PDB file of C-alpha atoms in Angstrom:
ATOM      1  CA  GLU A1216     -80.808  56.545  -3.751  1.00 66.00           C
ATOM      2  CA  ALA A1217     -81.183  52.881  -4.608  1.00 81.00           C
ATOM      3  CA  GLY A1218     -79.034  50.280  -2.742  1.00 93.00           C
ATOM      4  CA  VAL A1219     -77.444  47.109  -3.768  1.00 96.00           C
ATOM      5  CA  THR A1220     -80.144  44.665  -5.034  1.00 97.00           C
ATOM      6  CA  GLN A1221     -80.020  40.902  -5.312  1.00 98.00           C
ATOM      7  CA  SER A1222     -82.150  38.109  -6.815  1.00 97.00           C
ATOM      8  CA  PRO A1223     -83.524  36.010  -6.119  1.00 97.00           C
ATOM      9  CA  THR A1224     -83.892  36.084  -2.404  1.00 96.00           C
ATOM     10  CA  HIS A1225     -83.950  32.608  -1.774  1.00 97.00           C
ATOM     11  CA  LEU A1226     -82.909  29.822  -4.114  1.00 98.00           C
ATOM     12  CA  ILE A1227     -83.313  25.931  -3.594  1.00 98.00           C
ATOM     13  CA  LYS A1228     -81.025  23.400  -5.606  1.00 98.00           C
ATOM     14  CA  THR A1229     -80.198  20.051  -5.504  1.00 98.00           C
ATOM     15  CA  ARG A1230     -76.595  18.459  -5.730  1.00 98.00           C
ATOM     16  CA  GLY A1231     -75.093  18.443  -8.892  1.00 98.00           C
ATOM     17  CA  GLN A1232     -77.307  21.312 -10.406  1.00 98.00           C
ATOM     18  CA  GLN A1233     -75.932  24.769 -11.025  1.00 98.00           C
ATOM     19  CA  ALA A1234     -77.039  28.232  -9.595  1.00 98.00           C
ATOM     20  CA  THR A1235     -77.064  31.668 -10.679  1.00 98.00           C
ATOM     21  CA  LEU A1236     -77.178  34.607  -8.682  1.00 98.00           C
ATOM     22  CA  ARG A1237     -77.532  38.329  -9.722  1.00 98.00           C
ATOM     23  CA  CYS A1238     -76.456  41.728  -8.200  1.00 98.00           C
ATOM     24  CA  SER A1239     -77.072  45.163  -9.202  1.00 98.00           C
ATOM     25  CA  PRO A1240     -75.036  47.468  -7.703  1.00 96.00           C
ATOM     26  CA  ILE A1241     -75.492  51.042  -6.489  1.00 95.00           C
ATOM     27  CA  SER A1242     -75.812  53.611  -9.382  1.00 93.00           C
ATOM     28  CA  GLY A1243     -72.307  54.839 -10.270  1.00 90.00           C
ATOM     29  CA  HIS A1244     -70.267  52.184  -8.577  1.00 92.00           C
ATOM     30  CA  THR A1245     -68.041  50.121 -10.732  1.00 92.00           C
ATOM     31  CA  SER A1246     -66.704  47.331  -8.428  1.00 93.00           C
ATOM     32  CA  VAL A1247     -68.753  44.534  -7.552  1.00 95.00           C
ATOM     33  CA  TYR A1248     -67.920  41.939  -4.759  1.00 95.00           C
ATOM     34  CA  TRP A1249     -69.049  38.459  -3.531  1.00 96.00           C
ATOM     35  CA  TYR A1250     -69.200  36.856  -0.301  1.00 95.00           C
ATOM     36  CA  GLN A1251     -70.158  33.484   1.069  1.00 95.00           C
ATOM     37  CA  GLN A1252     -71.521  33.898   4.360  1.00 93.00           C
ATOM     38  CA  ALA A1253     -72.188  29.835   5.446  1.00 89.00           C
ATOM     39  CA  LEU A1254     -74.460  29.480   8.654  1.00 80.00           C
ATOM     40  CA  GLY A1255     -72.495  30.714  11.876  1.00 70.00           C
ATOM     41  CA  LEU A1256     -69.598  32.158   9.928  1.00 74.00           C
ATOM     42  CA  GLY A1257     -68.175  35.144   8.684  1.00 83.00           C
ATOM     43  CA  LEU A1258     -67.686  36.596   5.592  1.00 90.00           C
ATOM     44  CA  GLN A1259     -65.681  35.013   3.319  1.00 90.00           C
ATOM     45  CA  PHE A1260     -64.307  36.874  -0.063  1.00 90.00           C
ATOM     46  CA  LEU A1261     -65.239  35.121  -3.556  1.00 94.00           C
ATOM     47  CA  LEU A1262     -64.782  37.358  -6.299  1.00 93.00           C
ATOM     48  CA  TRP A1263     -64.169  41.249  -6.926  1.00 92.00           C
ATOM     49  CA  TYR A1264     -65.260  42.650 -10.476  1.00 93.00           C
ATOM     50  CA  ASP A1265     -64.430  46.134 -11.782  1.00 91.00           C
ATOM     51  CA  GLU A1266     -65.123  47.791 -15.106  1.00 90.00           C
ATOM     52  CA  GLY A1267     -66.088  44.231 -16.709  1.00 92.00           C
ATOM     53  CA  GLU A1268     -62.999  42.335 -15.578  1.00 93.00           C
ATOM     54  CA  GLU A1269     -62.501  39.814 -12.755  1.00 93.00           C
ATOM     55  CA  ARG A1270     -59.794  41.323 -10.933  1.00 89.00           C
ATOM     56  CA  ASN A1271     -59.178  38.702  -7.836  1.00 86.00           C
ATOM     57  CA  ARG A1272     -60.764  35.801  -6.368  1.00 89.00           C
ATOM     58  CA  GLY A1273     -60.495  34.180  -3.239  1.00 89.00           C
ATOM     59  CA  ASN A1274     -60.073  30.544  -2.287  1.00 90.00           C
ATOM     60  CA  PHE A1275     -62.493  28.832  -3.686  1.00 94.00           C
ATOM     61  CA  PRO A1276     -62.652  26.280  -6.363  1.00 96.00           C
ATOM     62  CA  PRO A1277     -63.144  27.389 -10.321  1.00 96.00           C
ATOM     63  CA  ARG A1278     -66.712  25.965 -10.194  1.00 97.00           C
ATOM     64  CA  PHE A1279     -67.284  29.497  -8.582  1.00 97.00           C
ATOM     65  CA  SER A1280     -67.285  31.849 -11.545  1.00 96.00           C
ATOM     66  CA  GLY A1281     -68.948  34.870 -12.649  1.00 96.00           C
ATOM     67  CA  ARG A1282     -69.034  38.249 -14.674  1.00 97.00           C
ATOM     68  CA  GLN A1283     -69.969  41.751 -14.899  1.00 97.00           C
ATOM     69  CA  PHE A1284     -71.782  43.268 -17.512  1.00 97.00           C
ATOM     70  CA  PRO A1285     -71.665  46.668 -19.122  1.00 96.00           C
ATOM     71  CA  ASN A1286     -74.009  48.205 -16.781  1.00 95.00           C
ATOM     72  CA  TYR A1287     -71.828  47.001 -13.980  1.00 96.00           C
ATOM     73  CA  SER A1288     -74.522  44.359 -12.721  1.00 97.00           C
ATOM     74  CA  SER A1289     -72.836  41.094 -11.848  1.00 98.00           C
ATOM     75  CA  GLU A1290     -73.848  37.535 -11.906  1.00 98.00           C
ATOM     76  CA  LEU A1291     -72.242  34.488  -9.687  1.00 98.00           C
ATOM     77  CA  ASN A1292     -72.604  30.939 -11.014  1.00 98.00           C
ATOM     78  CA  VAL A1293     -72.022  28.346  -8.953  1.00 98.00           C
ATOM     79  CA  ASN A1294     -71.520  24.864 -10.996  1.00 97.00           C
ATOM     80  CA  ALA A1295     -71.715  21.124  -9.625  1.00 98.00           C
ATOM     81  CA  LEU A1296     -73.684  22.582  -6.486  1.00 98.00           C
ATOM     82  CA  GLU A1297     -72.215  20.537  -3.135  1.00 97.00           C
ATOM     83  CA  LEU A1298     -74.334  20.242   0.094  1.00 97.00           C
ATOM     84  CA  GLU A1299     -71.468  22.616   1.456  1.00 95.00           C
ATOM     85  CA  ASP A1300     -72.378  25.515  -0.856  1.00 97.00           C
ATOM     86  CA  SER A1301     -75.234  25.928   1.186  1.00 96.00           C
ATOM     87  CA  ALA A1302     -74.701  29.533   2.549  1.00 96.00           C
ATOM     88  CA  LEU A1303     -75.789  33.481   2.276  1.00 95.00           C
ATOM     89  CA  TYR A1304     -74.039  34.820  -1.011  1.00 97.00           C
ATOM     90  CA  LEU A1305     -73.725  38.722  -0.469  1.00 96.00           C
ATOM     91  CA  CYS A1306     -73.109  41.335  -3.272  1.00 97.00           C
ATOM     92  CA  ALA A1307     -71.207  44.604  -2.556  1.00 96.00           C
ATOM     93  CA  SER A1308     -70.598  47.616  -4.612  1.00 94.00           C
ATOM     94  CA  SER A1309     -68.127  50.242  -4.307  1.00 91.00           C
ATOM     95  CA  HIS A1310     -66.721  53.807  -6.162  1.00 86.00           C
ATOM     96  CA  GLY A1311     -64.460  51.695  -8.316  1.00 71.00           C
ATOM     97  CA  THR A1312     -60.918  50.452  -6.880  1.00 62.00           C
ATOM     98  CA  THR A1313     -60.108  53.016  -4.803  1.00 62.00           C
ATOM     99  CA  GLY A1314     -63.624  53.531  -3.523  1.00 63.00           C
ATOM    100  CA  GLU A1315     -62.946  51.848   0.296  1.00 75.00           C
ATOM    101  CA  THR A1316     -66.384  51.793   1.393  1.00 89.00           C
ATOM    102  CA  GLN A1317     -68.464  48.354   0.171  1.00 92.00           C
ATOM    103  CA  TYR A1318     -72.294  48.733   0.609  1.00 94.00           C
ATOM    104  CA  PHE A1319     -73.860  45.322   0.731  1.00 96.00           C
ATOM    105  CA  GLY A1320     -76.986  44.129  -0.829  1.00 96.00           C
ATOM    106  CA  PRO A1321     -79.350  41.864   1.262  1.00 95.00           C
ATOM    107  CA  GLY A1322     -78.398  38.540  -0.149  1.00 96.00           C
ATOM    108  CA  THR A1323     -79.533  35.489  -1.718  1.00 97.00           C
ATOM    109  CA  ARG A1324     -79.835  32.325   0.388  1.00 96.00           C
ATOM    110  CA  LEU A1325     -78.719  29.210  -1.329  1.00 97.00           C
ATOM    111  CA  LEU A1326     -79.829  25.938  -0.047  1.00 97.00           C
ATOM    112  CA  VAL A1327     -78.275  22.755  -1.455  1.00 97.00           C
ATOM    113  CA  LEU A1328     -80.327  19.638  -1.177  1.00 97.00           C
TER     114      LEU A1328
ATOM    115  CA  GLY B 864     -51.226  36.314   6.347  1.00 62.00           C
ATOM    116  CA  GLU B 865     -53.584  39.135   6.810  1.00 77.00           C
ATOM    117  CA  ASN B 866     -55.697  38.468   9.828  1.00 88.00           C
ATOM    118  CA  VAL B 867     -58.541  40.427  11.881  1.00 94.00           C
ATOM    119  CA  GLU B 868     -59.421  38.914  15.444  1.00 95.00           C
ATOM    120  CA  GLN B 869     -62.549  40.213  16.977  1.00 96.00           C
ATOM    121  CA  HIS B 870     -63.893  39.671  20.424  1.00 97.00           C
ATOM    122  CA  PRO B 871     -65.910  38.516  22.143  1.00 97.00           C
ATOM    123  CA  SER B 872     -67.827  36.063  19.927  1.00 95.00           C
ATOM    124  CA  THR B 873     -71.064  36.670  22.126  1.00 97.00           C
ATOM    125  CA  LEU B 874     -72.104  39.666  24.107  1.00 98.00           C
ATOM    126  CA  SER B 875     -75.048  40.344  26.394  1.00 98.00           C
ATOM    127  CA  VAL B 876     -75.625  43.658  27.978  1.00 97.00           C
ATOM    128  CA  GLN B 877     -78.446  44.927  29.957  1.00 97.00           C
ATOM    129  CA  GLU B 878     -80.722  47.620  27.897  1.00 97.00           C
ATOM    130  CA  GLY B 879     -79.162  51.138  28.818  1.00 97.00           C
ATOM    131  CA  ASP B 880     -75.715  49.804  29.403  1.00 97.00           C
ATOM    132  CA  SER B 881     -72.788  50.336  27.065  1.00 98.00           C
ATOM    133  CA  ALA B 882     -71.080  47.627  24.432  1.00 98.00           C
ATOM    134  CA  VAL B 883     -67.498  47.365  23.356  1.00 98.00           C
ATOM    135  CA  ILE B 884     -66.020  45.306  20.766  1.00 98.00           C
ATOM    136  CA  LYS B 885     -62.455  44.876  19.987  1.00 98.00           C
ATOM    137  CA  CYS B 886     -60.550  44.249  16.922  1.00 98.00           C
ATOM    138  CA  THR B 887     -56.872  43.661  16.230  1.00 97.00           C
ATOM    139  CA  TYR B 888     -55.406  43.782  12.818  1.00 96.00           C
ATOM    140  CA  SER B 889     -52.100  42.172  11.681  1.00 94.00           C
ATOM    141  CA  ASP B 890     -51.337  44.148   8.204  1.00 91.00           C
ATOM    142  CA  SER B 891     -49.614  47.695   9.398  1.00 91.00           C
ATOM    143  CA  ALA B 892     -50.875  48.743   6.126  1.00 90.00           C
ATOM    144  CA  SER B 893     -54.376  48.944   6.633  1.00 92.00           C
ATOM    145  CA  ASN B 894     -55.854  52.185   6.847  1.00 91.00           C
ATOM    146  CA  TYR B 895     -59.407  52.056   6.711  1.00 92.00           C
ATOM    147  CA  PHE B 896     -61.817  50.382   9.404  1.00 95.00           C
ATOM    148  CA  PRO B 897     -65.468  49.780   8.833  1.00 95.00           C
ATOM    149  CA  TRP B 898     -67.898  48.368  11.132  1.00 97.00           C
ATOM    150  CA  TYR B 899     -71.091  46.584  10.071  1.00 97.00           C
ATOM    151  CA  LYS B 900     -74.195  45.432  11.831  1.00 97.00           C
ATOM    152  CA  GLN B 901     -76.197  42.242  10.351  1.00 95.00           C
ATOM    153  CA  GLU B 902     -79.359  41.661  11.673  1.00 94.00           C
ATOM    154  CA  LEU B 903     -80.943  38.470  11.282  1.00 88.00           C
ATOM    155  CA  GLY B 904     -81.944  37.590   7.630  1.00 83.00           C
ATOM    156  CA  LYS B 905     -80.482  40.728   6.201  1.00 88.00           C
ATOM    157  CA  GLY B 906     -77.027  41.649   4.588  1.00 91.00           C
ATOM    158  CA  PRO B 907     -74.294  43.958   6.741  1.00 95.00           C
ATOM    159  CA  GLN B 908     -75.046  47.651   6.799  1.00 95.00           C
ATOM    160  CA  LEU B 909     -72.076  49.918   7.457  1.00 95.00           C
ATOM    161  CA  ILE B 910     -72.874  51.941  10.737  1.00 97.00           C
ATOM    162  CA  ILE B 911     -69.254  53.459  11.130  1.00 97.00           C
ATOM    163  CA  ASP B 912     -65.914  53.957   9.714  1.00 95.00           C
ATOM    164  CA  ILE B 913     -62.671  55.390  10.532  1.00 94.00           C
ATOM    165  CA  ARG B 914     -59.554  56.074   8.669  1.00 91.00           C
ATOM    166  CA  SER B 915     -55.994  55.676  10.030  1.00 87.00           C
ATOM    167  CA  ASN B 916     -55.436  59.385  10.327  1.00 87.00           C
ATOM    168  CA  VAL B 917     -58.290  59.641  12.863  1.00 85.00           C
ATOM    169  CA  GLY B 918     -58.344  58.393  16.633  1.00 92.00           C
ATOM    170  CA  GLU B 919     -62.069  58.652  17.422  1.00 95.00           C
ATOM    171  CA  LYS B 920     -64.907  58.869  15.747  1.00 95.00           C
ATOM    172  CA  LYS B 921     -68.690  59.407  16.754  1.00 96.00           C
ATOM    173  CA  ASP B 922     -72.148  59.137  15.602  1.00 94.00           C
ATOM    174  CA  GLN B 923     -74.832  59.749  18.065  1.00 96.00           C
ATOM    175  CA  ARG B 924     -74.698  56.641  20.394  1.00 97.00           C
ATOM    176  CA  ILE B 925     -71.963  55.078  18.337  1.00 98.00           C
ATOM    177  CA  ALA B 926     -68.061  55.475  18.514  1.00 98.00           C
ATOM    178  CA  VAL B 927     -65.130  53.864  17.024  1.00 98.00           C
ATOM    179  CA  THR B 928     -61.732  54.509  18.492  1.00 97.00           C
ATOM    180  CA  LEU B 929     -58.229  53.453  16.645  1.00 96.00           C
ATOM    181  CA  ASN B 930     -54.897  52.715  18.063  1.00 95.00           C
ATOM    182  CA  LYS B 931     -52.585  52.276  15.477  1.00 93.00           C
ATOM    183  CA  THR B 932     -49.418  51.499  17.485  1.00 93.00           C
ATOM    184  CA  ALA B 933     -51.157  48.704  18.913  1.00 94.00           C
ATOM    185  CA  LYS B 934     -53.005  47.697  15.902  1.00 95.00           C
ATOM    186  CA  HIS B 935     -56.369  47.878  17.813  1.00 96.00           C
ATOM    187  CA  PHE B 936     -59.778  49.325  16.995  1.00 97.00           C
ATOM    188  CA  SER B 937     -62.940  49.122  18.946  1.00 98.00           C
ATOM    189  CA  LEU B 938     -66.781  49.532  18.700  1.00 98.00           C
ATOM    190  CA  HIS B 939     -68.543  51.195  21.355  1.00 98.00           C
ATOM    191  CA  ILE B 940     -72.243  51.600  21.705  1.00 98.00           C
ATOM    192  CA  THR B 941     -73.717  53.703  24.515  1.00 97.00           C
ATOM    193  CA  GLU B 942     -76.949  53.471  26.019  1.00 97.00           C
ATOM    194  CA  THR B 943     -77.802  50.227  24.311  1.00 98.00           C
ATOM    195  CA  GLN B 944     -81.361  49.302  22.813  1.00 97.00           C
ATOM    196  CA  PRO B 945     -82.972  46.371  21.952  1.00 96.00           C
ATOM    197  CA  GLU B 946     -82.814  46.994  18.335  1.00 96.00           C
ATOM    198  CA  ASP B 947     -79.000  47.314  18.415  1.00 97.00           C
ATOM    199  CA  SER B 948     -79.031  43.464  18.947  1.00 97.00           C
ATOM    200  CA  ALA B 949     -77.599  42.050  15.985  1.00 97.00           C
ATOM    201  CA  VAL B 950     -74.018  40.653  14.577  1.00 96.00           C
ATOM    202  CA  TYR B 951     -71.459  42.929  14.241  1.00 97.00           C
ATOM    203  CA  PHE B 952     -68.204  42.666  12.145  1.00 97.00           C
ATOM    204  CA  CYS B 953     -65.370  44.754  12.073  1.00 97.00           C
ATOM    205  CA  ALA B 954     -63.104  44.887   9.020  1.00 95.00           C
ATOM    206  CA  ALA B 955     -59.729  46.379   7.675  1.00 93.00           C
ATOM    207  CA  SER B 956     -58.648  47.344   4.455  1.00 89.00           C
ATOM    208  CA  THR B 957     -55.762  49.397   2.738  1.00 82.00           C
ATOM    209  CA  SER B 958     -56.483  52.172   0.327  1.00 75.00           C
ATOM    210  CA  GLY B 959     -55.937  51.268  -3.243  1.00 70.00           C
ATOM    211  CA  THR B 960     -56.781  47.474  -2.671  1.00 72.00           C
ATOM    212  CA  TYR B 961     -60.082  45.802  -2.989  1.00 74.00           C
ATOM    213  CA  LYS B 962     -59.748  43.858  -0.160  1.00 78.00           C
ATOM    214  CA  TYR B 963     -61.911  43.568   2.979  1.00 88.00           C
ATOM    215  CA  ILE B 964     -60.405  41.123   6.126  1.00 89.00           C
ATOM    216  CA  PHE B 965     -63.387  40.732   8.205  1.00 92.00           C
ATOM    217  CA  GLY B 966     -63.129  39.736  11.376  1.00 94.00           C
ATOM    218  CA  THR B 967     -65.252  36.826  12.941  1.00 92.00           C
ATOM    219  CA  GLY B 968     -68.212  38.678  14.336  1.00 95.00           C
ATOM    220  CA  THR B 969     -69.802  39.409  17.778  1.00 97.00           C
ATOM    221  CA  ARG B 970     -73.178  38.386  18.441  1.00 96.00           C
ATOM    222  CA  LEU B 971     -74.577  41.113  20.423  1.00 98.00           C
ATOM    223  CA  LYS B 972     -77.808  40.925  22.617  1.00 97.00           C
ATOM    224  CA  VAL B 973     -79.504  43.735  24.508  1.00 97.00           C
ATOM    225  CA  LEU B 974     -81.855  42.482  27.270  1.00 95.00           C
ATOM    226  CA  ALA B 975     -84.875  44.370  27.794  1.00 89.00           C
TER     227      ALA B 975
END
């Protein structure tokens, strides 16, 4: 069974630009979660999508947004990039809203110059 | 608010020794506790988990214990090997919710 996949693996942008990150969940999983992991820090919850709807978001500004497609894959968009947005962005998936176990992808490393 | 404290932040052990990482959670409704291992440049990988109706769970060299009364849970790694070197994260969650509260991570170094 294929795991969670993310693309691209690395992304370099300049301040003020927009970044788009993509995630494909494990087959059969309907929930997708996005986390930000800044260097040397823990995982900060960003967004949760289930069945195409945004269910909740963490304490991040509105320039962090995303969506979930009918095939349950997801996209994270970060607008007006700032230097402090440089981080590893992790996507996880689980079996619907009551599937406790989240399985993580390898992440997209975003560098903002 | 909800919080998970994790200690120690760094841990160095000699190969073959045991390693113990401890977490304390604040939300008494938490009933699911996964542990993740994150190697350099990779995403976190689930290594073991425990539910609140169980006090201990073991999988080969890895075990997790849970003390619901004290709101503590711990990861135990026996006979450590160099490939156990990584950052380990604990998390607490409640059934029926999406929410994982992660600890701040423990960097484990196993010295050969």
